[in-house]
mmCIF file of N, CA and C in Angstrom:
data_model
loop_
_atom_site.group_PDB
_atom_site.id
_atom_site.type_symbol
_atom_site.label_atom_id
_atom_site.label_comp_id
_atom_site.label_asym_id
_atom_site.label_seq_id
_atom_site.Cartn_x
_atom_site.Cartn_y
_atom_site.Cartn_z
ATOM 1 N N UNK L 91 104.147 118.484 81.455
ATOM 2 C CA UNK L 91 103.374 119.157 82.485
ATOM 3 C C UNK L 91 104.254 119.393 83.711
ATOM 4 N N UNK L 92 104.317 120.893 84.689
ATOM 5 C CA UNK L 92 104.891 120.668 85.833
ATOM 6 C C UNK L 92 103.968 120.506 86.472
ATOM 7 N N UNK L 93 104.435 119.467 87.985
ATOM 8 C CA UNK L 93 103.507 119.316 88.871
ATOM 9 C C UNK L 93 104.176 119.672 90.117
ATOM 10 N N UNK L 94 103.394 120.306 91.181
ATOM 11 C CA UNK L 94 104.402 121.259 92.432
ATOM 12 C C UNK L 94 103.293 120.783 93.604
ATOM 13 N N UNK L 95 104.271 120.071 94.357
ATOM 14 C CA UNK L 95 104.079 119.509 95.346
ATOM 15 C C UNK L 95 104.620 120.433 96.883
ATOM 16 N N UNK L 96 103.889 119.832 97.921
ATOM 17 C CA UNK L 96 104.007 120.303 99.038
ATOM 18 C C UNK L 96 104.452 118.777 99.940
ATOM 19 N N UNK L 97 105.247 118.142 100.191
ATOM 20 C CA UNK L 97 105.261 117.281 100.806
ATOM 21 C C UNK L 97 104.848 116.133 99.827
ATOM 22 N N UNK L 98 103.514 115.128 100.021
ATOM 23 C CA UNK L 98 103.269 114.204 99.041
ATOM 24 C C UNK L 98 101.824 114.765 98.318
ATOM 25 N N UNK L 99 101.541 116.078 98.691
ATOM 26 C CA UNK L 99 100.079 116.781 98.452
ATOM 27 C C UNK L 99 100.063 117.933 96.841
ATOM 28 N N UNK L 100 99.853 117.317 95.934
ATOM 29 C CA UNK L 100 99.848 117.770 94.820
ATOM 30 C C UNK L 100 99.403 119.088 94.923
ATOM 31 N N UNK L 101 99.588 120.394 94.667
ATOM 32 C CA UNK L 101 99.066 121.483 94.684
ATOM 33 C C UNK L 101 98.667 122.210 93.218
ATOM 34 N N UNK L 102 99.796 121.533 92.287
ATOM 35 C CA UNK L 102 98.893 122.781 90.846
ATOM 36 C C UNK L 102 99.961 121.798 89.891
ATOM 37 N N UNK L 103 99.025 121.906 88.781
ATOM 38 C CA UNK L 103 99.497 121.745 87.772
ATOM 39 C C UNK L 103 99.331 122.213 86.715
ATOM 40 N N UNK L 104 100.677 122.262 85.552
ATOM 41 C CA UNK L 104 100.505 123.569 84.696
ATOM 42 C C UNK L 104 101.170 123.111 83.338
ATOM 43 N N UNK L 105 101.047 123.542 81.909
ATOM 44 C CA UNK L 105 101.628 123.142 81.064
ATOM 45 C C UNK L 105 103.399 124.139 81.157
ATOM 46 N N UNK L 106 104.023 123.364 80.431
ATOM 47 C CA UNK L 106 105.370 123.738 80.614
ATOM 48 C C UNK L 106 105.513 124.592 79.130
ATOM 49 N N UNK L 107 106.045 125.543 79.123
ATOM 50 C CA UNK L 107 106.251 126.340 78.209
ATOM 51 C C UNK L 107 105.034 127.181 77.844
ATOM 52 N N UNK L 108 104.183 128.063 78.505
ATOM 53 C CA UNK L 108 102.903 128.841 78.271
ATOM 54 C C UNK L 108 103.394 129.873 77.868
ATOM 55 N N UNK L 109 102.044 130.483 76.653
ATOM 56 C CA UNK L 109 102.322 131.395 76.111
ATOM 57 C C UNK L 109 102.410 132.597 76.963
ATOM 58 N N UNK L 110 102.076 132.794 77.783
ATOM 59 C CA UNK L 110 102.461 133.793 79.309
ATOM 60 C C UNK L 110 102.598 133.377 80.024
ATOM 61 N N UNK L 111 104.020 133.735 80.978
ATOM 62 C CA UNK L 111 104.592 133.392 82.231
ATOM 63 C C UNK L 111 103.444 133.190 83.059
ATOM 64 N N UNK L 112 103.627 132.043 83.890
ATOM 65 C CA UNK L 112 102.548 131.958 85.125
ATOM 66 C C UNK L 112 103.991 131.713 86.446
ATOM 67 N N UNK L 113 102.817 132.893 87.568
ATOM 68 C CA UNK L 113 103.500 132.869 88.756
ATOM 69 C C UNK L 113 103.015 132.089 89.837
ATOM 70 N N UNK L 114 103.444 131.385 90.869
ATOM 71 C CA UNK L 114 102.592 130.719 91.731
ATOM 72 C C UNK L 114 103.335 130.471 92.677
ATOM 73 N N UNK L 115 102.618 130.749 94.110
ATOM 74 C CA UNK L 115 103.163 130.931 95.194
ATOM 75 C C UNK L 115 102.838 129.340 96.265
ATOM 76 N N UNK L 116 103.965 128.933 96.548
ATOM 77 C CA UNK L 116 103.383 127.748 97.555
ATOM 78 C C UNK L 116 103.839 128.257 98.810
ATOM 79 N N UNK L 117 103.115 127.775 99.638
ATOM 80 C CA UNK L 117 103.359 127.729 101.242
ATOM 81 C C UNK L 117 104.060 126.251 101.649
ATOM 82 N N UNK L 118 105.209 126.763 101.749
ATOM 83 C CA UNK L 118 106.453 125.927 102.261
ATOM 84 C C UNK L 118 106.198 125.516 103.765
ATOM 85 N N UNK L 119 106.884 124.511 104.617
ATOM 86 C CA UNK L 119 107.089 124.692 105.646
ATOM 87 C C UNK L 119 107.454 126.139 106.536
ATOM 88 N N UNK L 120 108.546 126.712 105.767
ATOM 89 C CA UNK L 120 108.799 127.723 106.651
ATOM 90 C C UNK L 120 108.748 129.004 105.847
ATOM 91 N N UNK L 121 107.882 129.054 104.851
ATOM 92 C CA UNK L 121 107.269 130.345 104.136
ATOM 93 C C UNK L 121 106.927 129.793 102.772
ATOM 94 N N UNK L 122 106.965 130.949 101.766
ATOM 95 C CA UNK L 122 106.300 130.952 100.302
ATOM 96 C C UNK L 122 107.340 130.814 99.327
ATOM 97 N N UNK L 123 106.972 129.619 98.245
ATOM 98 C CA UNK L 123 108.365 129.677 97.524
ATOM 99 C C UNK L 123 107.382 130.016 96.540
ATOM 100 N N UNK L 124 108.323 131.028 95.617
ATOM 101 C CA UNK L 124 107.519 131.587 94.078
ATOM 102 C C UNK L 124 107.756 130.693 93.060
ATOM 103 N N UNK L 125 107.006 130.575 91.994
ATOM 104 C CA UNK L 125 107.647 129.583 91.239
ATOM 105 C C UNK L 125 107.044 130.021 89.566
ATOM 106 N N UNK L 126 107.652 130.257 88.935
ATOM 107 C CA UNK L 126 107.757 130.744 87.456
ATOM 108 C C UNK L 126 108.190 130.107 86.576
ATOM 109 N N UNK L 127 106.933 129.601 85.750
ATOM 110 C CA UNK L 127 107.032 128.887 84.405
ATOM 111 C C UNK L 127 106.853 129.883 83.210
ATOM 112 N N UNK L 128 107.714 130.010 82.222
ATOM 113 C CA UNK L 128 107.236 130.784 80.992
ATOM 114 C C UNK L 128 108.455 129.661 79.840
ATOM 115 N N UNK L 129 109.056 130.461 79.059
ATOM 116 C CA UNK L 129 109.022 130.162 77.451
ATOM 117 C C UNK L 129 110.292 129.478 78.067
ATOM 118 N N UNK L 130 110.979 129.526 79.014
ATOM 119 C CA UNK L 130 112.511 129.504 79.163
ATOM 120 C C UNK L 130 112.564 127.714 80.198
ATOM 121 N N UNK L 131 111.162 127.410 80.516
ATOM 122 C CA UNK L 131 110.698 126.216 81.067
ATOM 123 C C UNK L 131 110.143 126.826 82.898
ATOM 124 N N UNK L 132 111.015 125.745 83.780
ATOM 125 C CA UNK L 132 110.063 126.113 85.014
ATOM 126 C C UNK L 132 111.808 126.761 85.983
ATOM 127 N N UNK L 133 111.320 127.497 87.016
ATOM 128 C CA UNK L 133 112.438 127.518 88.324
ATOM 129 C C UNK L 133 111.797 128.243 89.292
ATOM 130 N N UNK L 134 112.356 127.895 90.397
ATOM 131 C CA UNK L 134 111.789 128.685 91.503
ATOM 132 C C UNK L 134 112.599 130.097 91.832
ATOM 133 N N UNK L 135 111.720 131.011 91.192
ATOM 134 C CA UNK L 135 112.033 132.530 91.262
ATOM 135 C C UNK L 135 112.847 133.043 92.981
ATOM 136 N N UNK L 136 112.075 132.863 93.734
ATOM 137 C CA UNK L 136 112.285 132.835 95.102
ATOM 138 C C UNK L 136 111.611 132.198 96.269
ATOM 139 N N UNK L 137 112.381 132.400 96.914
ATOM 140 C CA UNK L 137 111.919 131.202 98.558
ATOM 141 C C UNK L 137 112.796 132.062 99.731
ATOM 142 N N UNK L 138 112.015 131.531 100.521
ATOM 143 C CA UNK L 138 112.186 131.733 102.323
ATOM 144 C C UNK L 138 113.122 130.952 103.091
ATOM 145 N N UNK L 139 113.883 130.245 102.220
ATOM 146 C CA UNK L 139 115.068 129.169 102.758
ATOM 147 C C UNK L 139 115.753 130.314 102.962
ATOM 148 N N UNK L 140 116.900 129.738 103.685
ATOM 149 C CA UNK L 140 118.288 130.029 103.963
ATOM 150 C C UNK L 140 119.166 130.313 103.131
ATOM 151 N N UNK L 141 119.772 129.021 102.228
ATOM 152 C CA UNK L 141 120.458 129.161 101.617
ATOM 153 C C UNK L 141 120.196 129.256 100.287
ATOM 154 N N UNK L 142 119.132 129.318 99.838
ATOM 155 C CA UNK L 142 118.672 129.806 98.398
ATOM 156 C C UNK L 142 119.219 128.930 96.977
ATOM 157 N N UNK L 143 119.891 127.464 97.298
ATOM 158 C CA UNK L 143 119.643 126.562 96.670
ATOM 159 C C UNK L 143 118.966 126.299 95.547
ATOM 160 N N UNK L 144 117.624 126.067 95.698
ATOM 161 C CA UNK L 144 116.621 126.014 95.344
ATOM 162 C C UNK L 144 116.423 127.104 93.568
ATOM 163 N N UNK L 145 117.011 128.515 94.497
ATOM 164 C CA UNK L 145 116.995 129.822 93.671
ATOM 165 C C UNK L 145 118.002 129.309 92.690
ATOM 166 N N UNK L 146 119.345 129.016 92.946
ATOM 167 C CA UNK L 146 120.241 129.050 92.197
ATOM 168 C C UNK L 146 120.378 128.250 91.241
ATOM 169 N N UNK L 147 119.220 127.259 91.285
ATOM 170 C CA UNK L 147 119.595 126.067 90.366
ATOM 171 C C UNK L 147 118.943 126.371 88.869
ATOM 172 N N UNK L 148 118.412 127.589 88.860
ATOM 173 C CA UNK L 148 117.929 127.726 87.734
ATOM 174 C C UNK L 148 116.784 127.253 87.046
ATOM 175 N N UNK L 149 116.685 127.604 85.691
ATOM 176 C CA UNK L 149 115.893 126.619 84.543
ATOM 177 C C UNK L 149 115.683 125.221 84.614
ATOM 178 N N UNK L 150 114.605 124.882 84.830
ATOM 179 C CA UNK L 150 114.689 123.069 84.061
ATOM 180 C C UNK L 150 113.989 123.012 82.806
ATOM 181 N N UNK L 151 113.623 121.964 82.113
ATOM 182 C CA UNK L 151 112.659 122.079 80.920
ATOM 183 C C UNK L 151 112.849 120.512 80.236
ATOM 184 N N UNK L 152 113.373 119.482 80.895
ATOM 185 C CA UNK L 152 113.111 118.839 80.512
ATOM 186 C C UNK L 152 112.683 117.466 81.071
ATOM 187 N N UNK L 153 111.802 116.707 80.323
ATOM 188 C CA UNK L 153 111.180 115.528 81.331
ATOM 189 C C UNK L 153 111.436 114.888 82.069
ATOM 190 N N UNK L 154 111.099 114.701 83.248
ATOM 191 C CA UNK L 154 111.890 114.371 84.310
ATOM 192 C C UNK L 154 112.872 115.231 85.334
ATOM 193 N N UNK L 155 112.957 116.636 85.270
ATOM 194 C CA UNK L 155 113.776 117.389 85.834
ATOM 195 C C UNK L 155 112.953 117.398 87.206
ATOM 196 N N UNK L 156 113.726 117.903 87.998
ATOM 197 C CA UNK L 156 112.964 118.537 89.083
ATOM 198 C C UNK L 156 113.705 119.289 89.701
ATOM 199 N N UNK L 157 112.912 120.526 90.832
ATOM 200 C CA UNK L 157 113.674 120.879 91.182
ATOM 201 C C UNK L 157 113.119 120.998 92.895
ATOM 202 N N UNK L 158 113.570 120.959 93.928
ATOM 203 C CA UNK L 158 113.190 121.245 95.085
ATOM 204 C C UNK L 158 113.869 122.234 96.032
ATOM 205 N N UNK L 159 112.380 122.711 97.124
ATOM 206 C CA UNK L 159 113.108 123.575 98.078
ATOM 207 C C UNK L 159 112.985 122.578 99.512
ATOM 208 N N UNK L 160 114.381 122.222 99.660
ATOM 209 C CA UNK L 160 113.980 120.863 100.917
ATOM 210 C C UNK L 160 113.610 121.399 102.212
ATOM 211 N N UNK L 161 114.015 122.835 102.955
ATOM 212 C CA UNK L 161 113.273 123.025 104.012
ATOM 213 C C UNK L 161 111.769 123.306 104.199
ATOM 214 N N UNK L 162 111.425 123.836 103.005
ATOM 215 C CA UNK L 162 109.875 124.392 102.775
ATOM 216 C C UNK L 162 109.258 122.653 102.412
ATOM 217 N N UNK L 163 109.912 121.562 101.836
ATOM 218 C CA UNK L 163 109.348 120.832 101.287
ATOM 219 C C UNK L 163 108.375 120.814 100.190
ATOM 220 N N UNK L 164 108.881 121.742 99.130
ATOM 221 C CA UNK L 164 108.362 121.859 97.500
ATOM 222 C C UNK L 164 109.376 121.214 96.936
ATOM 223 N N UNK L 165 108.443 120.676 95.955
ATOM 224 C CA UNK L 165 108.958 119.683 94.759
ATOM 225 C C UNK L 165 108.539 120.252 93.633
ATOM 226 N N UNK L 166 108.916 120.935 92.636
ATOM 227 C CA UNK L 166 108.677 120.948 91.290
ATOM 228 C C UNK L 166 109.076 119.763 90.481
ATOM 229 N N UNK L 167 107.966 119.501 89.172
ATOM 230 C CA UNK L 167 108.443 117.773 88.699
ATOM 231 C C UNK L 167 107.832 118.363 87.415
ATOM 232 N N UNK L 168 108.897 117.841 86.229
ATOM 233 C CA UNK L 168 108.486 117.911 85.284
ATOM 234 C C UNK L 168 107.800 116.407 84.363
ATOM 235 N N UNK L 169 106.950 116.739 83.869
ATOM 236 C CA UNK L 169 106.345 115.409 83.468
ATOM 237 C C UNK L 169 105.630 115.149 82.672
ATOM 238 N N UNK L 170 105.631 113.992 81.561
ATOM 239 C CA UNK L 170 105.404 114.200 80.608
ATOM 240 C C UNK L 170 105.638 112.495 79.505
ATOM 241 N N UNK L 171 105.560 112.245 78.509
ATOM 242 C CA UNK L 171 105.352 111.156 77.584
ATOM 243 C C UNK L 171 106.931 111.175 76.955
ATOM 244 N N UNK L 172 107.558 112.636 76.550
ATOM 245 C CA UNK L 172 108.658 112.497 75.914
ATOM 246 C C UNK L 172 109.889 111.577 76.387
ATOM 247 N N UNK L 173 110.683 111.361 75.240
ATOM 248 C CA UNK L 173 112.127 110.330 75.850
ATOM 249 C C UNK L 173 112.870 111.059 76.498
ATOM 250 N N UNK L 174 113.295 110.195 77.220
ATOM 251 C CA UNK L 174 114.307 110.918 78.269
ATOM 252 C C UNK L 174 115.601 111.108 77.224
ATOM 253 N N UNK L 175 116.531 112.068 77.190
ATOM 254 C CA UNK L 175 117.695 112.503 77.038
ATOM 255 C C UNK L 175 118.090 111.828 77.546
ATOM 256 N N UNK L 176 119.407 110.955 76.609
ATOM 257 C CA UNK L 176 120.115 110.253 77.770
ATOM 258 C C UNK L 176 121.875 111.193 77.809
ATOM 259 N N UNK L 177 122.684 111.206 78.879
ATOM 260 C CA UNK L 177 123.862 112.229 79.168
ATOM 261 C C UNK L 177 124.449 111.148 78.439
ATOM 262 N N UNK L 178 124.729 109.474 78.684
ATOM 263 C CA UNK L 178 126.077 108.713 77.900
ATOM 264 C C UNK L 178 125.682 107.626 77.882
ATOM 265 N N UNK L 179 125.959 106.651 77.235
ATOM 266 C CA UNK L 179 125.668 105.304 77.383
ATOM 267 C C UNK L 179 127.003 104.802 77.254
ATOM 268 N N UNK L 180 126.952 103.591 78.080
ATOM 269 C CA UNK L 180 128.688 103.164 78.363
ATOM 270 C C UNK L 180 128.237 101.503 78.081
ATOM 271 N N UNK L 181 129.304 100.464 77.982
ATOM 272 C CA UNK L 181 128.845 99.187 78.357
ATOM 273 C C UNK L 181 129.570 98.864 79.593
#
């Protein structure tokens, strides 16, 4: 499931991977960040930041990802039951 936050104030939640793209607009601190989930997982299409961060980071799609716009204060969170991927295990 993504869940898209405004600060600590839950605003929407949505299944991850829908059979049609869903668009959804939050009101950031300092404007509207867009945010687009379809087949490819979740990212924030566009925002009212500065440096567009946020924009560039792309795709997430897997449990536990997130992605944020820190001046607007949106949090996208992905979330969910599945195992985490792990990158390496070392001793």
């Amino acid at each position: 499931m993504v869940h898209i936050y405004h600060g600590k104030s839950l605003l929407a939640t949505y299944p991850l991977h829908p059979k049609t793209p869903i668009h959804f607009e939050a009101q950031g601190d300092i404007g509207l960040v867009e945010i687009t989930i379809d087949s490819e997982g979740v990212r924030i299409s566009h925002s009212s930041c500065a440096t567009k961060r946020c924009v560039l980071s792309g795709h997430r799609h897997r449990v536990g990802d997130i992605l944020a716009c820190v001046p607007n204060r949106i949090l996208v969170s992905i979330q969910g039951t599945q195992k985490l991927a792990l990158d390496a295990i070392s001793e």
